[in-house]
């Protein structure tokens, strides 16, 4: 995979991964654009989400799904679609959609509607019998802010109900849930979650570069990250292994850091300005 | 078109449309990129603008124009090109360009230069004999702010002169004319325009997602929207029909809103943070 | 090249150029995306940088490099890759990478690590025997701000050491080095550099539109600009020749400006709001 040899490059996990996942958000790629993305990024993509309910208005959806499946890249439909079915009392129809497209992954979320926790867990339990469930915690509503213990409680009970991974909500634009409206990370919240839930069970939505850098510095090379834009997969891969400016010093030996005055980058969570 | 069946999805108008138009801004797509866009979004695209004077520096322009025309998608050249010809006393040459590329739509604008109102209407009258005229109101200059009655007066006289549609200026980046430099909508202005001019005669430039959400909530599913980026056509389509978080509750029955605590989204013009 | 005839359009230099260069940043295009970009923009692209160390994680790198080379577009690997090799005491390996991919251009930078000036010049001297060297001045670190005389001193000594061009650092996102964190240009700095160093020896990194407009207004149509996104090459070309709103008046005769009330755009460095 690597085109030339560099020392001190941290090791990435190999596919199929449980940690170090990159989840891509496809919000309306054409079939040829999917092929383009896979031709350059497939080795670095673990799973793709067809964003929210974009699948509803996508022509040739069957063909598009097939391109991903033929390439061995699992896909799933965004949580908003699940919610759209639930809000219309059409959950049984949703199950048929999963069958129809032979989807092996499904998202459960309550970002747009309110679902009582035990009801949400019941959906997870039912879906878990036929698919790997990604369960999203956190609201799309900028005004609904949960305390850390509440996030952890929700994540834990959703994992107990059978969720394969829990997802920390950020929305596509990256400013709700885990993030302040400025795009800044709610650090206290993240620290508490990390302390309580195994890293490999969480996918952090991190559409913006500064967020990706933040989580790589905090959790490490093989952190699970989601909502990555198609043309940001290659850039993210370099961030993970310390080959972009922002994480350049993170995986170098102390001696090197000292010699090139890189010390201050290593221990802290400093992010260089870039976006 | 729809890949599975969901209740309470508002009805879109069918092509060729007079309302519910999506106008896409192409600022330099390659021929294959045009094909890609059309392969996924053609059912949702009504008309394409080759932005400002990008047509001047586009190689293989004839071939590119042909791809659109063969697909039955009308195109036109941006208003800045019209102004570039007018400012050089080359309006007659401009007419020849329209003929040369067999364009059936033409834009008249005064975003970069000042054209007295009656002179602008005269251009509209002349062009209207050979093309459907899109006439843009509002300046690209952030310092030139017109009062609402002035906007309405201009729109009305340009429609009277034969314009097919009037366009509310926003520029590509979305922060001039209808919008404050923060990207916020000038709501009083928009309300007065809507009150005075028939909705189907106006195309609102709304390149940013928050603006698209705003107009869909204000005018409805089948509002005319312009300057949509090629990869935002599919996302916009979901916003129009209440299948993205921001408009999720707008088309659901009261009973459903109540049950899932969606009430506050319905009547107001609230926009969730997302970009 | 031009599809129709307009008067008062400033003359662009012809390829191969020493001034008026457009350098594109490729941060992970697929081979077909490279072909797409070249099919529409090749006449306007002078050189392409494979951003920072993206080449390390790019599959089929050899094939990708070949597509550019077959099209007669020179490429080089970003400066962060040079630094990654230097920081690992692998500079000799870096030379082998240049040979392996038959690269005729190489970047030397010290954006992530600190390299004493004479050591940096020594790298330039060594590389200049086998490649055209692009030498970047300015730090990726938002906290390291150099005085103008220091920038000029560094640029001059790097040119003396054999650099083909010096590059004013901006990073991909456009907010470090030449720019304040707001994205605003550090104007005093730029004025002093322009006064001291020949324009054709400098490539200004200007990823954001407002920055491109700034440099075209300050230096002229044929300013060297870098870190241009693939889909911004066509738009930039219109900015260079006064066919986008922001520079619309810059190349028109005084008589025209007066008639259409364009005077205020001409002399000043005013930028209309757009992004």
Short mmCIF file of C-alpha atoms in Angstrom, two decimals, chain B residues 55-56 58 60-63 65-66 69 75 77 81 85 90 92-105 130, chain C residues 1-6:
data_model
loop_
_atom_site.label_atom_id
_atom_site.label_comp_id
_atom_site.label_asym_id
_atom_site.label_seq_id
_atom_site.Cartn_x
_atom_site.Cartn_y
_atom_site.Cartn_z
CA UNK B 55 -18.07 30.09 -20.67
CA UNK B 56 -15.38 32.44 -22.04
CA UNK B 58 -14.08 26.87 -21.12
CA UNK B 60 -14.82 22.50 -25.80
CA UNK B 61 -17.68 24.79 -24.87
CA UNK B 62 -19.71 23.61 -27.86
CA UNK B 63 -19.43 19.99 -26.77
CA UNK B 65 -23.38 22.86 -24.24
CA UNK B 66 -24.42 19.91 -26.39
CA UNK B 69 -29.01 20.17 -24.64
CA UNK B 75 -28.70 26.23 -20.02
CA UNK B 77 -24.81 32.06 -19.51
CA UNK B 81 -21.34 37.89 -19.21
CA UNK B 85 -20.75 42.70 -23.38
CA UNK B 90 -20.87 44.84 -27.69
CA UNK B 92 -24.98 43.01 -30.70
CA UNK B 93 -22.10 40.56 -30.35
CA UNK B 94 -23.84 39.11 -27.32
CA UNK B 95 -26.90 38.36 -29.41
CA UNK B 96 -24.68 36.51 -31.86
CA UNK B 97 -23.24 34.43 -29.02
CA UNK B 98 -26.75 33.37 -27.99
CA UNK B 99 -27.44 32.33 -31.58
CA UNK B 100 -24.12 30.58 -31.97
CA UNK B 101 -24.80 28.32 -28.96
CA UNK B 102 -28.55 28.05 -29.68
CA UNK B 103 -29.39 29.28 -26.17
CA UNK B 104 -33.08 29.60 -25.43
CA UNK B 105 -32.58 31.38 -22.13
CA UNK B 130 -35.67 35.38 -28.92
CA UNK C 1 -9.04 29.30 -26.62
CA UNK C 2 -11.55 32.09 -26.19
CA UNK C 3 -15.01 31.12 -27.36
CA UNK C 4 -16.14 34.58 -28.45
CA UNK C 5 -14.61 37.95 -28.76
CA UNK C 6 -14.62 40.57 -26.00
#
